């Protein structure tokens, strides 16, 4: 009898002690944010109104942080009140902005405006405006997100030419802009204008080693976002210094061996467009150092298809024609590459295309000497590029 | 039916036991510790070298222990260097095991609180683990070894799956150039890598529990071989995936590697949670091993019964685990433990083997 009482009371005790988690938080009671945009500090209209009524604290407004909160459709059904563009349709997201000097402080400031605590477990993209990166360094801005234990290092970082928070809006119903931006990298299999995403993990390494790098640039036009080229962040200062256009970006991807596909369009002798579809692209960079002179020889090779021509006479699929067309495409590619190198070496004087990594691997002794002023040394380096484009077929078309 | 009275373990159980004593929280911080010291991507060479060194150390421990069949270091040390010195050194070793157990359980709690259970008080994580450990250790070496045998394959499979999936981030360029600064950085990395093998001291008691002590060399080398391979793999995968620059700045680089990607469409999108949960079991095994060694040590030094000693250990281990005030202190304690381990190695197996050899010679000459 005593034994049974003990067992029963133990069972009761356990049902109290072992039910549920200690610090559990119901997901319905949390506001998950999936996007974060950082802009230069000018309080949003809402905040201005708050401030007029005395709702302020000590700050200098160095940054505006905007989080994109994805509401969970719960029984309470309190979807968003802000951001609805009319038509009666509710947006599946809501953006909240706050100005301040510390990202965490701004986040905590949201807590006195919203009904659910925001939580960063599902942050997917971070967009920083170029204007802000001109004033603050990338490591200052990314310090919090790298330290935080909720935000994953898989979060992708982008730069925006215009206002960053605008890229987190969308005209499409039922579309969450941050998921849209994240999904856009799938197109890497179609064009190398889409760069491999820079995740926080990669950014951590890049900022720690003080190397210059590129971040994909986002622009917004008439309700749509576009990956347009890339912004360069200079390693030693950590500031944004300029943009590369879309063709430059393709070239950077090719040089880094990150490109998978793309198209090269050129005009033939009679001025009609013709296009080469890249099926395989490869780059081989060899670094040599002769005394104080560093030079790189780059071998770009590609295989692809002659996919389109507007010239009605060009119906040949002979080897001679292929060679001739190949030379025209090579010339176009060379022009693009020279334009990129001109920008990197002369205009911006910084190595954002990973030549330094190649030197570090191939000539570690030389690298150790120039490491601390690499961007400078890079702008004086000699770079020679050889091209090898091979047209393997003419699609499902033959003479 | 399966209860054994002799409390001995087989060779494979001994190997697993050693393996689980070595493999613990170290794997989560190893890439950072090594990279900080080496500063070039050559840390994997350091791991290999230190693995060979540790194998030699273990060989020495086994050879010494085999001279005293059925006796643990706590029993035979006194016979070599005298009751007082031997006893004192053994006491040091037992205290070392207590500190190590406290350290392991604290790292387990720290990593759990940071990634999984934010907001839970630390004692609420530590105390249940110590209680569960007490229950296991009371069962004797046989039950411990059997639990280890169950957990080890699970934790290794999950670890390997996580590493396998992380290969999508792997970039061989992160591991190059090889030996760019010569061999010096590799040697600098030896100390922090030797430290991840702390716990191999259990060899000196394990041999005594083996059914066939003759197989000890094979079993112990196998027991250390697996952690060596896993450490090597960890450093290769983490440095290759994140690059040393990222590994240096990360508190838990191995977990950060797994957190650096999402597998959309897979049955779990984020592998860090299964990995952490499973690795908790591994850290628990690690802790239990030291818990057992510490209790065994105190009971044999002071000739007490094992069970009461186990219960005395509970508050001691809890205190040891709560001594560090911050994560920084925990890592500092880890370094201190490593230094203690090296000192104890010099004092116990090395010194005692020397004395034993001299004595044997002396006996032969006299006889």
XYZ file of C-alpha atoms in Angstrom:
766
model
C 0.000 0.000 0.000
C 2.784 2.361 0.957
C 4.611 1.330 -2.184
C 1.625 2.141 -4.338
C 1.207 5.554 -2.717
C 4.845 6.293 -3.415
C 4.501 5.302 -7.052
C 1.322 7.291 -7.552
C 2.734 10.373 -5.898
C 5.924 10.048 -7.937
C 3.837 9.901 -11.104
C 1.953 12.991 -10.062
C 5.169 14.774 -9.198
C 6.674 13.915 -12.555
C 3.631 15.084 -14.456
C 4.161 18.469 -12.830
C 7.922 18.598 -13.120
C 8.487 17.209 -16.575
C 5.682 18.751 -18.554
C 6.866 21.279 -21.066
C 9.919 23.396 -21.403
C 11.203 25.842 -18.894
C 11.667 28.815 -21.125
C 9.324 27.920 -23.946
C 7.776 30.682 -25.989
C 4.751 30.002 -28.136
C 5.445 30.820 -31.752
C 2.037 32.489 -32.080
C 3.122 35.017 -29.498
C 6.280 35.980 -31.331
C 6.871 38.205 -34.319
C 9.400 36.587 -36.628
C 11.316 39.011 -38.769
C 12.701 37.752 -42.049
C 14.306 40.876 -43.455
C 16.356 43.701 -42.045
C 17.132 46.929 -43.878
C 19.590 49.543 -42.658
C 19.420 53.124 -43.857
C 20.856 56.479 -42.943
C 19.147 57.936 -39.943
C 16.100 59.981 -40.551
C 13.167 59.113 -38.358
C 10.205 57.615 -40.182
C 6.953 59.671 -40.238
C 5.462 57.524 -37.476
C 8.418 58.151 -35.275
C 8.355 61.878 -35.969
C 4.832 61.964 -34.709
C 5.851 59.997 -31.628
C 8.653 62.424 -31.024
C 6.375 65.413 -31.341
C 4.336 63.955 -28.544
C 7.430 63.454 -26.445
C 8.132 59.813 -27.309
C 11.878 59.957 -27.555
C 15.053 58.978 -25.777
C 18.674 60.061 -25.986
C 20.048 59.226 -29.447
C 21.763 60.741 -32.446
C 19.856 58.945 -35.233
C 22.844 57.369 -36.931
C 20.869 54.557 -38.508
C 17.327 53.556 -39.372
C 16.624 49.881 -38.957
C 13.598 48.381 -40.668
C 12.490 44.861 -39.901
C 10.089 42.896 -41.994
C 7.773 41.008 -39.714
C 5.920 38.062 -41.130
C 2.650 37.694 -39.294
C 1.582 34.230 -38.446
C -2.014 33.630 -39.339
C -3.391 32.880 -35.933
C -6.873 32.565 -34.556
C -6.710 36.111 -33.314
C -6.116 37.021 -36.961
C -4.570 40.353 -36.222
C -2.884 40.916 -39.544
C -1.086 44.108 -40.194
C -2.447 47.566 -40.060
C 0.363 49.351 -41.876
C 1.674 48.978 -45.409
C -1.628 48.072 -47.029
C -1.643 49.693 -50.441
C -5.382 49.648 -50.984
C -7.541 47.247 -52.919
C -8.652 45.764 -49.653
C -5.991 43.079 -49.872
C -3.857 42.677 -46.800
C -0.139 42.280 -47.219
C 1.409 39.153 -45.750
C 4.114 41.212 -44.094
C 4.585 44.410 -42.200
C 7.626 46.640 -42.076
C 8.546 48.505 -38.931
C 11.176 51.212 -38.899
C 12.995 52.884 -36.087
C 15.839 55.358 -35.932
C 18.612 55.265 -33.398
C 22.276 54.528 -32.809
C 22.338 50.916 -31.828
C 20.542 48.195 -33.721
C 19.656 46.257 -30.613
C 18.373 49.395 -28.912
C 16.165 50.104 -31.927
C 14.878 46.534 -31.765
C 14.071 46.943 -28.101
C 12.359 50.209 -28.989
C 10.037 48.199 -31.254
C 8.957 46.361 -28.138
C 7.157 49.423 -26.863
C 5.275 49.724 -30.141
C 4.251 46.182 -31.000
C 2.118 43.522 -29.387
C 4.538 40.654 -29.919
C 8.258 40.438 -29.203
C 10.317 40.269 -32.386
C 12.686 37.343 -32.786
C 15.512 36.845 -35.274
C 15.641 33.070 -35.728
C 14.317 33.335 -39.257
C 16.149 36.371 -40.542
C 16.986 35.653 -44.192
C 18.298 38.829 -45.769
C 19.972 42.016 -44.599
C 20.038 45.000 -46.931
C 22.312 47.928 -46.225
C 22.025 51.189 -48.095
C 25.184 52.365 -49.828
C 24.713 55.825 -48.397
C 24.871 54.400 -44.873
C 27.931 52.323 -45.698
C 29.632 55.522 -46.779
C 29.229 56.920 -43.280
C 29.563 53.795 -41.153
C 31.819 50.800 -41.645
C 30.476 47.378 -42.473
C 31.842 45.885 -39.264
C 30.122 48.550 -37.162
C 26.800 47.836 -38.805
C 27.115 44.062 -38.767
C 28.520 43.749 -35.268
C 25.198 43.076 -33.578
C 23.904 40.589 -36.137
C 27.133 38.610 -35.943
C 27.080 38.479 -32.159
C 23.414 37.696 -31.707
C 22.599 34.089 -30.935
C 19.205 34.064 -32.664
C 20.349 35.347 -36.035
C 21.962 32.595 -38.061
C 25.245 33.008 -39.921
C 23.401 31.827 -43.040
C 21.714 35.232 -43.373
C 22.580 36.887 -46.675
C 23.828 40.448 -46.922
C 23.052 42.823 -49.780
C 23.723 46.432 -50.564
C 21.178 48.834 -51.976
C 21.820 51.813 -54.190
C 18.681 53.579 -53.071
C 16.824 53.425 -49.805
C 17.251 49.951 -48.391
C 13.845 49.719 -46.757
C 12.154 50.282 -50.115
C 13.523 46.968 -51.338
C 11.524 45.290 -48.590
C 8.225 46.364 -50.117
C 6.351 44.722 -52.912
C 3.327 45.351 -55.084
C 2.606 41.685 -55.530
C -0.103 40.345 -53.277
C 0.866 37.345 -51.166
C 4.538 37.927 -51.702
C 6.991 38.473 -48.898
C 9.801 40.648 -50.284
C 12.550 39.171 -48.105
C 11.684 35.656 -49.275
C 11.544 36.949 -52.827
C 15.067 38.365 -52.546
C 16.315 35.169 -50.974
C 14.739 33.119 -53.746
C 16.348 35.212 -56.451
C 19.695 33.491 -55.953
C 18.198 30.409 -57.575
C 18.771 32.216 -60.857
C 22.473 31.702 -60.449
C 22.023 28.729 -62.734
C 20.876 31.111 -65.466
C 23.172 34.085 -65.228
C 26.362 34.959 -63.448
C 25.018 38.449 -62.856
C 23.643 36.815 -59.716
C 26.593 36.509 -57.387
C 27.004 33.793 -54.798
C 25.363 35.248 -51.696
C 27.624 36.715 -49.060
C 26.384 35.151 -45.847
C 27.187 36.517 -42.416
C 29.659 33.670 -41.995
C 31.540 34.777 -45.104
C 31.220 38.436 -44.216
C 32.739 37.688 -40.834
C 35.842 36.266 -42.489
C 36.023 39.083 -45.050
C 35.810 41.882 -42.511
C 38.189 40.179 -40.110
C 40.841 39.758 -42.795
C 40.223 43.322 -44.040
C 39.895 42.264 -47.657
C 37.925 44.261 -50.199
C 34.860 42.517 -51.505
C 31.662 42.987 -53.446
C 28.086 42.715 -52.237
C 25.235 42.219 -54.658
C 23.430 45.480 -55.296
C 19.652 45.738 -55.109
C 17.710 48.425 -56.886
C 14.026 49.136 -56.819
C 11.922 50.391 -59.676
C 8.174 50.546 -59.975
C 7.410 47.958 -57.378
C 10.023 45.454 -58.463
C 13.489 44.734 -57.183
C 16.455 43.856 -59.334
C 19.923 42.512 -58.670
C 21.887 45.184 -60.429
C 25.608 44.724 -60.289
C 27.470 44.957 -57.042
C 28.739 47.453 -54.518
C 32.396 47.430 -53.542
C 33.348 47.551 -49.892
C 36.953 48.525 -49.367
C 38.753 46.281 -46.949
C 40.946 48.628 -44.947
C 38.272 51.265 -44.364
C 35.163 49.088 -44.386
C 33.257 51.712 -46.335
C 31.371 51.428 -49.603
C 33.369 53.061 -52.385
C 31.484 52.448 -55.588
C 29.386 50.250 -57.797
C 30.160 47.749 -60.502
C 27.640 47.478 -63.267
C 25.983 44.239 -64.324
C 28.604 43.299 -66.891
C 31.416 43.977 -64.424
C 29.643 41.725 -61.962
C 29.496 38.917 -64.490
C 33.214 39.303 -64.989
C 33.899 39.239 -61.247
C 31.915 36.024 -60.954
C 33.863 34.537 -63.846
C 37.239 35.539 -62.394
C 36.256 34.058 -59.040
C 35.158 30.863 -60.732
C 31.732 31.316 -59.199
C 29.846 31.743 -62.458
C 27.841 28.880 -63.829
C 25.992 30.294 -66.819
C 25.200 33.404 -68.708
C 25.051 34.940 -72.133
C 27.392 37.058 -74.215
C 25.814 39.189 -76.876
C 27.866 40.826 -79.606
C 27.188 42.456 -82.942
C 28.432 40.781 -86.074
C 30.079 42.486 -89.040
C 26.754 43.687 -90.391
C 25.682 45.064 -87.029
C 23.108 42.396 -86.195
C 23.016 40.974 -82.670
C 24.130 37.426 -81.999
C 24.322 35.596 -78.725
C 26.528 32.979 -77.136
C 25.022 30.903 -74.355
C 27.641 30.010 -71.791
C 27.403 26.361 -70.781
C 30.645 26.124 -68.861
C 32.977 28.799 -67.625
C 36.293 28.491 -65.925
C 39.085 30.781 -64.884
C 42.634 29.971 -63.984
C 44.698 32.693 -62.412
C 48.440 32.280 -62.108
C 50.293 34.772 -59.964
C 53.943 35.473 -60.545
C 56.224 37.857 -58.716
C 59.377 39.084 -60.309
C 61.213 41.323 -57.911
C 58.760 43.949 -56.774
C 56.546 43.439 -59.785
C 53.485 41.289 -59.299
C 51.720 40.019 -62.353
C 48.767 37.768 -62.947
C 48.044 35.742 -66.005
C 44.417 34.834 -66.273
C 43.115 32.101 -68.511
C 39.407 32.299 -69.129
C 37.883 29.393 -70.931
C 34.332 28.627 -71.800
C 32.217 26.271 -73.766
C 28.854 27.208 -75.082
C 26.263 27.310 -77.722
C 25.657 29.716 -80.584
C 22.078 30.285 -79.580
C 20.742 33.284 -81.427
C 21.487 35.445 -84.432
C 19.452 38.134 -86.127
C 21.415 37.951 -89.305
C 19.388 36.017 -91.885
C 22.512 35.183 -93.868
C 24.300 33.533 -90.958
C 22.887 30.100 -91.342
C 26.155 28.286 -91.538
C 27.224 25.816 -88.898
C 30.677 25.270 -90.285
C 33.797 25.252 -88.179
C 35.029 28.358 -89.929
C 31.895 30.254 -89.039
C 32.126 29.059 -85.463
C 35.730 30.246 -85.185
C 34.847 33.589 -86.650
C 31.882 34.080 -84.323
C 33.994 32.896 -81.402
C 36.505 35.642 -82.068
C 33.771 38.281 -82.039
C 32.452 36.999 -78.701
C 35.988 36.903 -77.324
C 36.477 40.505 -78.311
C 33.283 41.441 -76.498
C 34.356 39.521 -73.409
C 37.782 41.148 -73.515
C 36.119 44.550 -73.619
C 34.030 43.699 -70.577
C 37.032 42.371 -68.665
C 39.165 45.390 -69.497
C 36.378 47.666 -68.344
C 36.223 45.810 -65.014
C 39.965 45.815 -64.490
C 40.111 49.500 -65.406
C 37.574 50.249 -62.719
C 39.202 48.067 -60.075
C 42.802 49.064 -60.747
C 42.449 52.724 -61.647
C 39.143 54.103 -60.529
C 38.657 52.354 -57.187
C 42.170 50.959 -56.668
C 40.976 47.956 -54.775
C 40.985 44.243 -55.364
C 37.416 43.095 -55.136
C 37.872 40.183 -57.525
C 39.909 37.839 -55.359
C 43.331 38.238 -56.998
C 44.844 38.562 -53.537
C 43.640 35.105 -52.524
C 45.380 33.623 -55.531
C 48.602 35.394 -54.693
C 48.349 34.257 -51.069
C 48.035 30.653 -52.177
C 50.569 30.648 -54.979
C 53.189 33.061 -53.657
C 52.773 33.072 -49.873
C 56.117 34.783 -49.294
C 55.296 37.688 -51.616
C 51.804 37.919 -50.158
C 53.197 38.397 -46.664
C 55.080 41.460 -47.836
C 52.245 43.149 -49.689
C 49.371 41.957 -47.488
C 49.026 45.172 -45.526
C 48.871 47.439 -48.542
C 47.446 44.945 -50.999
C 44.834 47.217 -52.604
C 47.610 49.612 -53.488
C 49.896 46.892 -54.797
C 47.023 45.404 -56.762
C 46.393 48.613 -58.637
C 49.979 48.441 -59.895
C 49.932 44.738 -60.731
C 50.068 43.598 -64.310
C 47.137 41.498 -65.397
C 47.104 39.605 -68.642
C 44.051 37.752 -69.800
C 43.813 35.085 -72.472
C 40.476 33.935 -73.749
C 39.355 30.597 -75.035
C 35.733 30.476 -76.092
C 34.573 27.329 -77.772
C 31.330 27.130 -79.681
C 30.365 23.493 -79.360
C 27.069 23.521 -81.187
C 24.424 25.610 -82.848
C 21.390 24.437 -80.925
C 18.797 22.380 -82.712
C 19.589 24.024 -85.945
C 21.787 22.876 -88.748
C 22.238 23.895 -92.293
C 20.295 -11.896 -17.063
C 22.936 -9.530 -18.324
C 24.083 -8.495 -14.876
C 27.714 -9.228 -14.465
C 29.336 -9.626 -11.147
C 32.982 -9.309 -12.054
C 32.614 -5.729 -13.319
C 35.082 -6.124 -16.153
C 34.812 -4.714 -19.643
C 35.742 -6.125 -23.010
C 38.397 -4.662 -25.258
C 35.875 -2.918 -27.509
C 34.071 -1.502 -24.495
C 37.363 -0.156 -23.216
C 38.031 1.466 -26.574
C 34.613 3.109 -26.569
C 35.143 4.188 -22.982
C 38.394 5.967 -23.807
C 36.822 7.443 -26.906
C 33.934 8.912 -24.958
C 36.279 10.265 -22.315
C 38.139 12.262 -24.925
C 35.354 13.280 -27.275
C 33.303 16.002 -25.673
C 32.784 19.734 -25.830
C 36.272 20.189 -27.255
C 35.092 19.466 -30.766
C 32.846 22.552 -30.687
C 35.662 25.006 -29.990
C 38.677 23.153 -31.388
C 38.885 24.979 -34.771
C 39.043 28.351 -33.026
C 41.652 27.332 -30.472
C 43.920 25.832 -33.108
C 43.493 28.629 -35.628
C 44.259 31.269 -33.021
C 47.575 29.624 -32.315
C 48.510 28.548 -35.826
C 47.206 31.552 -37.808
C 47.730 29.710 -41.103
C 45.431 27.039 -42.546
C 47.878 24.336 -41.450
C 46.078 23.510 -38.225
C 45.110 20.077 -39.512
C 48.784 19.109 -39.547
C 49.000 20.124 -35.888
C 46.059 17.849 -35.140
C 47.762 14.923 -36.823
C 51.060 15.529 -35.055
C 49.501 15.967 -31.641
C 47.442 12.841 -32.269
C 50.643 10.877 -32.781
C 52.122 12.374 -29.610
C 49.025 11.475 -27.606
C 49.163 7.931 -28.995
C 52.713 7.600 -27.682
C 51.569 8.948 -24.318
C 48.800 6.392 -24.199
C 51.174 3.632 -25.164
C 53.331 4.578 -22.202
C 50.305 4.626 -19.875
C 49.186 1.206 -21.066
C 52.636 -0.320 -20.711
C 52.942 1.031 -17.194
C 49.475 -0.167 -16.203
C 50.124 -3.611 -17.624
C 52.900 -4.074 -15.057
C 50.217 -4.105 -12.373
C 47.415 -6.314 -13.614
C 44.045 -5.558 -12.098
C 45.260 -2.392 -10.401
C 44.396 1.171 -11.266
C 46.847 4.033 -11.117
C 45.390 5.024 -7.751
C 46.516 1.668 -6.390
C 49.835 1.130 -8.085
C 51.248 4.662 -7.927
C 51.877 4.223 -4.215
C 53.763 0.994 -4.867
C 56.149 2.760 -7.215
C 56.896 6.101 -5.640
C 55.964 5.459 -2.061
C 52.735 5.893 -0.174
C 53.083 9.600 0.462
C 54.224 10.926 -2.926
C 52.138 8.434 -4.857
C 49.102 9.217 -2.745
C 49.574 12.924 -3.188
C 49.906 12.637 -6.956
C 46.855 10.401 -7.143
C 44.922 12.899 -5.097
C 45.916 15.548 -7.635
C 44.738 13.281 -10.430
C 41.403 12.685 -8.693
C 40.905 16.417 -8.154
C 41.812 16.932 -11.807
C 39.014 14.548 -12.765
C 36.556 16.459 -10.570
C 37.516 19.743 -12.202
C 37.318 18.129 -15.624
C 33.846 16.760 -14.882
C 32.742 20.192 -13.688
C 34.232 21.800 -16.788
C 32.529 19.380 -19.148
C 29.128 19.839 -17.585
C 29.598 23.602 -17.573
C 30.501 23.730 -21.288
C 27.482 21.547 -21.955
C 25.324 24.032 -20.066
C 26.889 27.085 -21.714
C 26.354 25.866 -25.243
C 22.829 24.682 -24.438
C 21.872 27.971 -22.860
C 23.285 29.993 -25.725
C 21.673 28.131 -28.581
C 18.819 26.035 -27.242
C 17.429 27.065 -23.878
C 17.873 30.798 -23.566
C 16.262 31.936 -20.345
C 16.609 28.688 -18.417
C 18.650 29.072 -15.242
C 22.012 27.365 -15.529
C 21.527 25.153 -12.478
C 18.339 23.793 -14.036
C 20.464 22.440 -16.878
C 23.393 21.261 -14.782
C 21.618 19.592 -11.870
C 19.522 17.060 -13.835
C 22.608 16.040 -15.797
C 24.554 15.475 -12.579
C 21.670 13.449 -11.143
C 21.380 11.312 -14.236
C 25.146 10.917 -14.168
C 25.044 9.805 -10.543
C 22.512 7.133 -11.407
C 24.672 5.888 -14.248
C 27.937 5.942 -12.310
C 26.343 3.994 -9.421
C 25.828 1.161 -11.892
C 29.562 0.637 -12.174
C 31.933 0.583 -15.093
C 29.935 -2.032 -16.937
C 26.746 -0.048 -17.180
C 28.695 3.072 -18.087
C 30.496 1.255 -20.876
C 27.222 -0.122 -22.207
C 25.588 3.320 -22.267
C 28.656 4.612 -24.092
C 28.324 1.820 -26.620
C 24.763 2.848 -27.362
C 25.380 6.573 -27.602
C 28.640 6.689 -29.529
C 27.363 5.389 -32.887
C 24.345 7.710 -32.752
C 26.358 10.804 -32.028
C 28.971 9.971 -34.647
C 26.402 9.330 -37.352
C 24.658 12.634 -36.664
C 27.991 14.451 -36.589
C 29.058 12.912 -39.878
C 25.728 13.730 -41.534
C 26.053 17.338 -40.401
C 29.601 17.537 -41.732
C 28.596 15.816 -44.951
C 25.849 18.328 -45.638
C 28.163 21.198 -44.756
C 30.460 20.191 -47.596
C 28.402 22.512 -49.803
C 30.360 25.347 -48.196
C 33.695 23.578 -48.489
C 36.298 25.465 -50.447
C 39.723 23.925 -50.780
C 41.252 27.388 -51.176
C 40.486 28.034 -47.508
C 42.943 25.289 -46.605
C 45.678 26.591 -48.842
C 48.534 27.445 -48.944
C 50.010 24.480 -47.114
C 52.978 25.252 -44.857
C 53.364 28.780 -46.211
C 55.250 29.889 -43.107
C 57.131 26.660 -42.676
C 56.722 24.268 -39.796
C 56.799 26.852 -36.979
C 53.041 27.635 -36.954
C 52.266 23.936 -36.891
C 54.377 23.508 -33.768
C 52.654 26.503 -32.159
C 49.387 24.686 -32.705
C 50.549 21.576 -30.878
C 49.704 22.773 -27.385
C 46.064 23.774 -27.992
C 45.547 20.539 -29.895
C 47.084 18.347 -27.227
C 44.549 19.952 -24.884
C 41.567 18.519 -26.723
C 42.842 15.072 -25.866
C 42.541 15.714 -22.125
C 40.777 12.818 -20.560
C 43.108 10.230 -22.042
C 44.422 9.782 -18.468
C 41.536 7.358 -17.927
C 43.734 4.822 -19.718
C 45.591 4.322 -16.455
C 42.473 3.013 -14.751
C 40.764 1.400 -17.735
C 43.443 -1.242 -18.251
C 42.733 -2.571 -14.773
C 39.098 -3.172 -15.698
C 39.816 -5.055 -18.883
C 38.953 -8.712 -19.125
C 42.032 -9.330 -21.206
C 44.636 -6.713 -20.354
C 46.860 -8.107 -23.101
C 44.605 -6.475 -25.682
C 44.957 -3.115 -23.964
C 47.378 -1.581 -26.469
C 45.124 -2.322 -29.395
C 41.988 -1.204 -27.575
C 43.430 2.034 -26.284
C 44.983 3.018 -29.599
C 41.651 2.347 -31.295
C 39.977 4.385 -28.571
C 42.157 7.392 -29.299
C 42.231 6.824 -33.054
C 38.578 7.646 -33.539
C 38.726 11.033 -31.788
C 41.869 11.781 -33.758
C 40.044 11.123 -37.033
C 37.026 13.147 -35.926
C 39.156 16.077 -34.795
C 41.020 16.040 -38.082
C 37.753 15.936 -39.979
C 36.316 18.743 -37.855
C 39.234 21.055 -38.511
C 39.258 20.262 -42.222
C 35.521 20.781 -42.628
C 35.256 23.889 -40.450
C 38.320 25.673 -41.819
C 37.461 24.564 -45.343
C 33.891 25.754 -44.940
C 34.372 28.967 -42.983
C 38.067 29.882 -43.542
C 40.352 30.594 -40.597
C 39.325 34.246 -40.406
C 35.781 33.269 -39.566
C 36.772 30.390 -37.295
C 38.935 32.678 -35.151
C 36.151 35.165 -34.474
C 33.499 32.599 -33.674
C 32.889 31.374 -30.129
C 31.572 27.968 -31.234
C 32.957 27.588 -34.774
C 31.738 24.042 -35.344
C 28.154 25.001 -34.551
C 28.511 28.171 -36.583
C 29.532 26.075 -39.566
C 26.321 24.090 -39.291
C 24.397 27.317 -38.790
C 25.888 28.825 -41.943
C 23.515 27.070 -44.280
C 19.893 26.062 -44.515
C 18.725 23.035 -46.387
C 15.361 24.000 -47.731
C 13.229 20.984 -48.417
C 15.205 18.587 -46.250
C 13.285 17.045 -43.370
C 15.128 19.352 -41.015
C 16.080 22.705 -42.432
C 18.571 23.460 -39.693
C 20.945 20.744 -38.659
C 22.406 22.509 -35.644
C 19.491 21.461 -33.454
C 19.740 17.704 -34.052
C 23.509 17.982 -33.815
C 23.376 19.904 -30.539
C 20.829 17.615 -28.973
C 22.772 14.507 -29.920
C 26.080 16.018 -28.969
C 24.605 16.765 -25.545
C 24.463 13.017 -25.003
C 28.091 12.757 -26.039
C 29.071 15.491 -23.582
C 27.032 13.702 -20.931
C 29.053 10.516 -21.558
C 32.202 12.552 -21.331
C 31.092 13.968 -18.021
C 30.086 10.555 -16.634
C 33.460 9.125 -17.473
C 35.233 11.772 -15.391
C 32.611 11.514 -12.662
C 33.351 7.806 -12.410
C 37.122 8.291 -12.485
C 36.975 10.921 -9.767
C 34.832 8.773 -7.479
C 37.016 5.766 -8.161
C 40.094 7.795 -7.352
C 38.863 9.087 -4.033
C 37.495 5.716 -2.978
C 40.717 3.905 -3.773
C 43.047 6.508 -2.294
C 41.174 6.662 0.994
C 40.032 3.033 0.869
C 36.361 3.933 1.063
C 33.334 2.253 -0.465
C 32.590 3.554 -3.962
C 28.885 4.372 -3.590
C 29.085 6.889 -0.728
C 32.010 8.557 -2.483
C 29.878 8.966 -5.624
C 27.294 10.862 -3.635
C 29.957 13.017 -2.026
C 31.190 13.877 -5.519
C 27.796 15.306 -6.564
C 28.048 18.635 -4.709
C 31.773 18.852 -5.454
C 31.200 18.556 -9.187
C 28.345 21.029 -9.014
C 30.602 23.517 -7.250
C 33.395 22.905 -9.748
C 30.989 23.569 -12.580
C 29.759 26.809 -11.054
C 33.172 28.286 -10.269
C 33.676 30.030 -13.662
C 31.659 33.233 -13.695
C 31.506 33.779 -17.453
C 32.104 31.957 -20.730
C 35.524 33.599 -20.790
C 36.272 31.987 -17.441
C 35.100 28.626 -18.777
C 37.559 28.820 -21.660
C 40.308 29.985 -19.297
C 39.528 27.001 -17.078
C 39.768 24.797 -20.172
C 43.278 26.107 -20.833
C 44.225 25.608 -17.196
C 42.934 22.037 -17.364
C 45.100 21.444 -20.415
C 48.182 22.665 -18.564
C 47.250 20.547 -15.557
C 46.911 17.573 -17.880
C 50.417 18.078 -19.232
C 51.851 18.511 -15.731
C 50.076 15.383 -14.512
C 51.353 13.451 -17.485
C 54.915 14.385 -16.602
C 54.345 13.635 -12.917
C 52.459 10.376 -13.148
C 53.046 8.135 -16.177
C 56.406 9.593 -17.208
C 57.971 9.919 -13.746
C 56.537 6.642 -12.523
C 57.653 4.717 -15.582
C 61.120 6.109 -15.029
C 61.165 5.103 -11.380
C 59.715 1.699 -12.196
C 62.372 1.037 -14.814
C 65.148 2.060 -12.430
C 63.743 -0.127 -9.669
C 63.397 -3.129 -11.943
C 66.988 -2.751 -13.035
C 68.033 -2.414 -9.451
C 66.183 -5.600 -8.540
C 67.846 -7.474 -11.381
C 71.311 -6.315 -10.426
C 70.762 -7.243 -6.819
C 69.231 -10.565 -7.624
